[in-house]
Amino acid sequence: MSAVKKSSDYVNPYLAGFCLGLVLLSAYVLAGQGLGASGAFASTLSWLVGMVSPEQVAGNGFYEKYLDPGRAPHPLLDWLVIEVAGVMLGGLVSSLLAGRWRLTVERGARLGAAPRLLLAFAGGVLMAVGAQFARGCTSGQALSGGALLNLGSWVFMMCVFAGAYLLAYVVRRAWL
Amino acid sequence: MNAPLLLNEVIPGEYGLLCALLIGFGMGFVLERAGFGSARKLVSQFYLFDMTVFKVMFTAIVTAMTGVYLLSSAGQLNLEQLYLAGTFLWPQVAGGLLLGVGFVVGGYCPGTSAVACASGKLDALANMGGILAGMLLYGTLYPLLAGFVTSSSLGKQTLYGYFGLPYGLVVVAVILMAAGGFVGATLVERKFAHLKPAEEPTAPEGS
């Protein structure tokens, strides 16, 4: 057994996709809703804003939606927050079992660690706004809505790929 | 079966969050196995030499779509009870473009950033911080943006409903499209294989 596992140890993409599809199907069969990720961030952020400056919440439909007691008894007990906690747990267990857990700043060969962290942060800001515009991200819209053949989800999915391909050339030095 | 099981209280509601945790665990585990805890693996999709993102996503969509279709046709799963987000055309076009740009700049999408962070990637932690900051930006600007994000509403729409086609026909069409896409993706990977950087994903310090 080699000490350092290579990326070739990743599972076959079609097998992984099939398993991911079964996870998504089980979410529909159990809970009537698909997978999600961005909503967990929205819920967590709304909770933080409610703690730090509650006056921001009143009259703001975005925060009020996530802090609505009818949605969850506590914003951190929101279905999606718990689900994403599960995602992190699953990712942790899998990476440990595969020998891939490593504290590192992953980046392209030509990019320093500090610019990489800045780009990662900036990308996160853009994605959050995008996910709110679209009412979901790659998990909640593209994957979950895609499987229900939701019209808006398919439009969104095409636009995600379009946006990424359009900008890929501009940021190529960060990755290649 | 009378699914969704939690909504119809076949499984008591107090097990809801346990289900959420288990479903999330499955999602995170599978995404990490596929290599999606790695930003360089994910963005390879956009440089065409490794189309794993496309293959995993579309296999998952086809699998879940077919399962939902078969279970609902057999009367085991009530389609009406499944959460279907409404379609808002222009906000979803703009949101998709923004998320795509953010994906190739940051290296992750929101779900995969959680997976990568859990597998030790500090850049993914920065990405998650960025997502929270973006949510704050959105929340702060929400009074200005609310008009746009609720514009061009088409209601709850499915591809088959919108285009007036039989559900089963669209399911088969998506399966065929995905199969064609997989063949095409493999050809594209071969054509752009020269773009693939050296194997070791992280350059040594100071290089």
Short mmCIF file of C-alpha atoms in Angstrom, two decimals, chain A residues 4 6-42 44-45 48-49 56 59-63 77-80 82-98 100-111 113 116-139 141-176, chain B residues 1 3-7 11 16-17 19-21 23-35 37-41 43 45-49 51-61 63-65 67-68 71 77 79 81-89 91-111 113-115 117-124 126-140 142-143 145 148-150 154 157-160 162-163 167 170-171 174 177 182 186 195 197 199-207:
data_model
loop_
_atom_site.label_atom_id
_atom_site.label_comp_id
_atom_site.label_asym_id
_atom_site.label_seq_id
_atom_site.Cartn_x
_atom_site.Cartn_y
_atom_site.Cartn_z
CA VAL A 4 0.28 8.87 -0.28
CA LYS A 6 -3.19 9.60 -5.68
CA SER A 7 -6.25 11.20 -7.22
CA SER A 8 -6.64 8.06 -9.32
CA ASP A 9 -8.02 6.48 -6.15
CA TYR A 10 -11.25 8.40 -6.64
CA VAL A 11 -14.21 6.19 -7.32
CA ASN A 12 -15.57 5.75 -10.86
CA PRO A 13 -17.67 8.87 -11.69
CA TYR A 14 -20.66 6.88 -12.90
CA LEU A 15 -20.69 4.77 -9.74
CA ALA A 16 -20.35 7.93 -7.60
CA GLY A 17 -23.15 9.58 -9.60
CA PHE A 18 -25.39 6.56 -9.18
CA CYS A 19 -24.81 6.56 -5.41
CA LEU A 20 -25.39 10.33 -5.22
CA GLY A 21 -28.61 9.80 -7.17
CA LEU A 22 -29.73 7.19 -4.64
CA VAL A 23 -28.99 9.61 -1.79
CA LEU A 24 -31.05 12.26 -3.56
CA LEU A 25 -33.87 9.80 -4.24
CA SER A 26 -33.89 8.76 -0.58
CA ALA A 27 -34.17 12.43 0.41
CA TYR A 28 -37.31 12.73 -1.72
CA VAL A 29 -38.73 9.43 -0.44
CA LEU A 30 -38.05 10.32 3.20
CA ALA A 31 -38.56 14.06 3.42
CA GLY A 32 -40.16 15.18 0.15
CA GLN A 33 -37.28 17.55 -0.49
CA GLY A 34 -33.95 17.13 -2.21
CA LEU A 35 -30.41 18.02 -1.20
CA GLY A 36 -29.22 21.53 -0.41
CA ALA A 37 -26.26 23.55 0.74
CA SER A 38 -26.60 27.30 0.22
CA GLY A 39 -29.73 27.45 2.40
CA ALA A 40 -27.66 26.25 5.37
CA PHE A 41 -25.34 29.23 4.94
CA ALA A 42 -28.32 31.61 4.64
CA THR A 44 -26.57 30.38 9.75
CA LEU A 45 -25.90 33.94 8.59
CA LEU A 48 -25.66 35.51 13.33
CA VAL A 49 -27.28 38.75 12.18
CA GLN A 56 -31.39 44.54 10.88
CA GLY A 59 -38.71 44.24 7.95
CA ASN A 60 -35.99 42.40 6.01
CA GLY A 61 -37.74 39.58 4.18
CA PHE A 62 -34.53 37.61 3.69
CA TYR A 63 -33.58 37.33 7.36
CA LEU A 77 -31.82 23.32 13.77
CA ASP A 78 -32.99 24.08 10.25
CA TRP A 79 -33.24 20.91 8.12
CA LEU A 80 -30.55 22.17 5.74
CA ILE A 82 -28.29 19.68 9.98
CA GLU A 83 -27.98 18.20 6.50
CA VAL A 84 -24.84 20.22 5.77
CA ALA A 85 -23.43 19.19 9.16
CA GLY A 86 -23.97 15.65 7.86
CA VAL A 87 -22.22 16.57 4.59
CA MET A 88 -19.16 17.72 6.53
CA LEU A 89 -19.21 14.59 8.69
CA GLY A 90 -19.49 12.39 5.59
CA GLY A 91 -16.68 14.27 3.87
CA LEU A 92 -14.51 13.98 6.97
CA VAL A 93 -15.07 10.23 7.37
CA SER A 94 -14.52 9.52 3.68
CA SER A 95 -11.32 11.57 3.46
CA LEU A 96 -9.92 9.92 6.60
CA LEU A 97 -10.75 6.42 5.35
CA ALA A 98 -9.18 7.20 1.96
CA ARG A 100 -6.79 12.01 1.84
CA TRP A 101 -7.25 14.20 4.94
CA ARG A 102 -4.52 16.82 4.81
CA LEU A 103 -4.37 20.37 6.20
CA THR A 104 -3.48 22.30 3.06
CA VAL A 105 -4.26 25.26 0.83
CA GLU A 106 -5.16 23.65 -2.46
CA ARG A 107 -4.12 25.83 -5.40
CA GLY A 108 -2.74 25.87 -8.90
CA ALA A 109 1.02 25.46 -9.30
CA ARG A 110 1.50 29.13 -10.26
CA LEU A 111 -0.63 30.66 -7.52
CA ALA A 113 -1.38 30.59 -0.93
CA ARG A 116 -5.59 31.55 -3.52
CA LEU A 117 -7.35 32.26 -0.21
CA LEU A 118 -8.50 35.64 -1.51
CA LEU A 119 -9.89 34.11 -4.70
CA ALA A 120 -11.61 31.37 -2.70
CA PHE A 121 -13.24 34.02 -0.51
CA ALA A 122 -14.28 36.14 -3.50
CA GLY A 123 -15.73 33.10 -5.26
CA GLY A 124 -17.77 32.35 -2.15
CA VAL A 125 -19.23 35.89 -2.10
CA LEU A 126 -20.28 35.62 -5.77
CA MET A 127 -21.80 32.17 -5.28
CA ALA A 128 -23.84 33.25 -2.26
CA VAL A 129 -25.44 36.11 -4.16
CA GLY A 130 -25.97 33.86 -7.19
CA ALA A 131 -27.57 31.14 -5.09
CA GLN A 132 -29.95 33.67 -3.53
CA PHE A 133 -30.92 35.06 -6.94
CA ALA A 134 -31.57 31.53 -8.17
CA ARG A 135 -33.20 30.18 -4.97
CA GLY A 136 -30.65 27.43 -4.63
CA CYS A 137 -27.20 26.26 -5.66
CA THR A 138 -25.74 23.28 -7.46
CA SER A 139 -27.29 20.94 -4.88
CA GLN A 141 -31.42 23.70 -7.82
CA ALA A 142 -29.27 21.90 -10.39
CA LEU A 143 -29.25 18.45 -8.81
CA SER A 144 -32.49 18.31 -6.81
CA GLY A 145 -34.64 20.43 -9.12
CA GLY A 146 -32.97 18.84 -12.14
CA ALA A 147 -34.16 15.40 -11.06
CA LEU A 148 -37.74 16.69 -10.79
CA LEU A 149 -37.35 18.24 -14.26
CA ASN A 150 -38.00 21.69 -12.78
CA LEU A 151 -37.84 24.23 -15.63
CA GLY A 152 -36.06 26.92 -13.58
CA SER A 153 -33.50 24.38 -12.32
CA TRP A 154 -32.52 23.41 -15.86
CA VAL A 155 -32.23 27.05 -16.92
CA PHE A 156 -30.08 27.68 -13.82
CA MET A 157 -27.88 24.64 -14.49
CA MET A 158 -27.14 25.70 -18.08
CA CYS A 159 -26.27 29.18 -16.82
CA VAL A 160 -23.90 27.82 -14.14
CA PHE A 161 -21.92 25.96 -16.79
CA ALA A 162 -22.10 28.98 -19.14
CA GLY A 163 -20.83 31.37 -16.45
CA ALA A 164 -17.99 29.07 -15.44
CA TYR A 165 -16.87 28.35 -19.01
CA LEU A 166 -17.06 32.05 -19.90
CA LEU A 167 -14.72 33.00 -17.08
CA ALA A 168 -12.47 29.92 -17.13
CA TYR A 169 -10.04 31.45 -19.62
CA VAL A 170 -9.72 34.66 -17.58
CA VAL A 171 -8.72 32.81 -14.39
CA ARG A 172 -6.71 30.04 -16.09
CA ARG A 173 -3.46 31.06 -14.40
CA ALA A 174 -5.02 30.31 -11.03
CA TRP A 175 -5.53 26.67 -11.98
CA LEU A 176 -3.36 25.49 -14.88
CA MET B 1 -45.22 2.90 0.59
CA ALA B 3 -43.87 8.38 0.50
CA PRO B 4 -42.65 11.05 1.38
CA LEU B 5 -42.51 9.03 4.58
CA LEU B 6 -41.85 11.92 6.98
CA LEU B 7 -44.55 14.18 5.52
CA ILE B 11 -41.85 7.93 9.95
CA GLY B 16 -36.71 14.42 10.62
CA LEU B 17 -33.39 15.91 11.66
CA CYS B 19 -32.86 11.81 8.41
CA ALA B 20 -31.30 15.17 7.43
CA LEU B 21 -28.04 14.19 9.13
CA ILE B 23 -28.83 12.10 4.02
CA GLY B 24 -26.15 14.76 4.41
CA PHE B 25 -23.64 12.14 5.53
CA GLY B 26 -24.35 10.10 2.41
CA MET B 27 -24.02 13.16 0.20
CA GLY B 28 -20.73 14.28 1.76
CA PHE B 29 -19.27 10.78 1.72
CA VAL B 30 -20.11 10.20 -1.96
CA LEU B 31 -18.91 13.66 -3.04
CA GLU B 32 -15.56 13.09 -1.31
CA ARG B 33 -15.24 9.63 -2.91
CA ALA B 34 -15.83 11.21 -6.33
CA GLY B 35 -12.94 13.63 -5.73
CA GLY B 37 -13.22 17.61 -1.95
CA SER B 38 -10.57 18.93 -4.33
CA ALA B 39 -10.90 22.33 -6.02
CA ARG B 40 -8.49 21.37 -8.78
CA LYS B 41 -10.48 18.26 -9.57
CA VAL B 43 -12.48 23.12 -11.89
CA GLN B 45 -14.46 20.45 -15.67
CA PHE B 46 -14.06 23.98 -17.00
CA TYR B 47 -10.71 23.26 -18.67
CA LEU B 48 -12.20 20.20 -20.36
CA PHE B 49 -9.52 17.63 -19.56
CA MET B 51 -15.35 16.03 -17.03
CA THR B 52 -16.00 14.16 -13.78
CA VAL B 53 -18.33 16.92 -12.51
CA PHE B 54 -20.58 16.53 -15.53
CA LYS B 55 -20.52 12.72 -15.35
CA VAL B 56 -21.31 12.55 -11.63
CA MET B 57 -24.00 15.24 -11.79
CA PHE B 58 -25.85 13.82 -14.74
CA THR B 59 -25.64 10.22 -13.53
CA ALA B 60 -27.10 11.41 -10.22
CA ILE B 61 -29.86 13.39 -11.95
CA THR B 63 -30.78 8.02 -11.29
CA ALA B 64 -32.96 10.18 -9.03
CA MET B 65 -35.19 11.32 -11.90
CA GLY B 67 -36.47 6.65 -9.38
CA VAL B 68 -38.94 9.48 -8.76
CA LEU B 71 -42.03 5.32 -7.72
CA LEU B 77 -44.44 8.36 -3.98
CA LEU B 79 -45.32 13.78 -6.68
CA GLN B 81 -45.83 16.52 -2.04
CA LEU B 82 -42.30 16.93 -3.40
CA TYR B 83 -40.83 20.40 -3.00
CA LEU B 84 -40.72 22.06 -6.41
CA ALA B 85 -39.19 25.54 -6.37
CA GLY B 86 -40.96 28.14 -8.47
CA THR B 87 -39.34 29.32 -11.70
CA PHE B 88 -38.18 32.94 -11.82
CA LEU B 89 -36.57 33.20 -15.22
CA PRO B 91 -33.14 35.92 -11.51
CA GLN B 92 -32.27 32.28 -12.20
CA VAL B 93 -30.33 33.16 -15.35
CA ALA B 94 -28.39 35.84 -13.45
CA GLY B 95 -27.98 33.61 -10.40
CA GLY B 96 -26.68 30.74 -12.51
CA LEU B 97 -24.13 32.94 -14.28
CA LEU B 98 -22.95 34.43 -10.96
CA LEU B 99 -22.68 31.04 -9.30
CA GLY B 100 -20.78 29.65 -12.28
CA VAL B 101 -18.32 32.54 -12.19
CA GLY B 102 -17.95 32.13 -8.43
CA PHE B 103 -17.37 28.39 -8.90
CA VAL B 104 -14.43 28.80 -11.30
CA VAL B 105 -12.95 31.70 -9.30
CA GLY B 106 -13.30 30.03 -5.90
CA GLY B 107 -12.89 26.40 -6.94
CA TYR B 108 -15.97 25.04 -5.19
CA CYS B 109 -19.73 25.20 -5.16
CA PRO B 110 -21.38 25.60 -1.73
CA GLY B 111 -21.87 21.86 -1.05
CA SER B 113 -16.78 23.62 -0.17
CA ALA B 114 -18.24 21.97 2.95
CA VAL B 115 -16.83 18.60 1.85
CA CYS B 117 -13.30 22.01 4.34
CA ALA B 118 -14.05 18.81 6.26
CA SER B 119 -11.14 17.12 4.47
CA GLY B 120 -8.65 19.76 5.63
CA LYS B 121 -8.65 22.33 2.82
CA LEU B 122 -8.08 25.82 4.20
CA ASP B 123 -9.02 27.40 0.88
CA ALA B 124 -12.43 25.74 1.30
CA ALA B 126 -12.03 30.70 3.11
CA ASN B 127 -14.64 29.85 0.49
CA MET B 128 -17.22 29.09 3.21
CA GLY B 129 -16.34 32.39 4.87
CA GLY B 130 -16.92 34.07 1.52
CA ILE B 131 -20.32 32.42 1.18
CA LEU B 132 -21.35 33.73 4.62
CA ALA B 133 -20.04 37.19 3.67
CA GLY B 134 -21.98 37.00 0.41
CA MET B 135 -25.14 36.11 2.32
CA LEU B 136 -24.56 39.19 4.51
CA LEU B 137 -24.06 41.32 1.41
CA TYR B 138 -27.25 39.92 -0.08
CA GLY B 139 -29.18 40.38 3.17
CA THR B 140 -27.97 43.97 3.49
CA TYR B 142 -32.13 42.71 0.05
CA PRO B 143 -34.48 45.72 0.17
CA LEU B 145 -32.82 43.38 -4.71
CA PHE B 148 -35.55 41.76 -9.13
CA VAL B 149 -35.45 38.36 -7.42
CA THR B 150 -39.22 38.06 -7.44
CA LEU B 154 -43.52 31.58 -14.20
CA GLN B 157 -43.02 24.69 -13.80
CA THR B 158 -41.69 21.39 -14.99
CA LEU B 159 -40.13 20.79 -18.41
CA TYR B 160 -42.93 18.38 -19.31
CA TYR B 162 -44.24 23.80 -19.69
CA PHE B 163 -43.75 22.16 -23.08
CA TYR B 167 -43.62 13.02 -18.25
CA VAL B 170 -39.07 13.73 -21.11
CA VAL B 171 -37.54 11.20 -18.68
CA VAL B 174 -33.04 13.19 -20.58
CA MET B 177 -29.27 13.12 -23.74
CA PHE B 182 -21.16 10.95 -21.51
CA THR B 186 -15.04 11.28 -22.95
CA LEU B 195 -4.02 20.83 -20.50
CA PRO B 197 -1.22 19.80 -15.01
CA GLU B 199 -0.23 14.96 -10.88
CA GLU B 200 0.77 16.34 -7.45
CA PRO B 201 -2.08 18.74 -6.62
CA THR B 202 -0.32 21.25 -4.37
CA ALA B 203 2.93 22.92 -5.32
CA PRO B 204 5.64 23.01 -2.65
CA GLU B 205 5.91 26.23 -0.61
CA GLY B 206 7.78 29.07 -2.28
CA SER B 207 7.53 27.75 -5.82
#
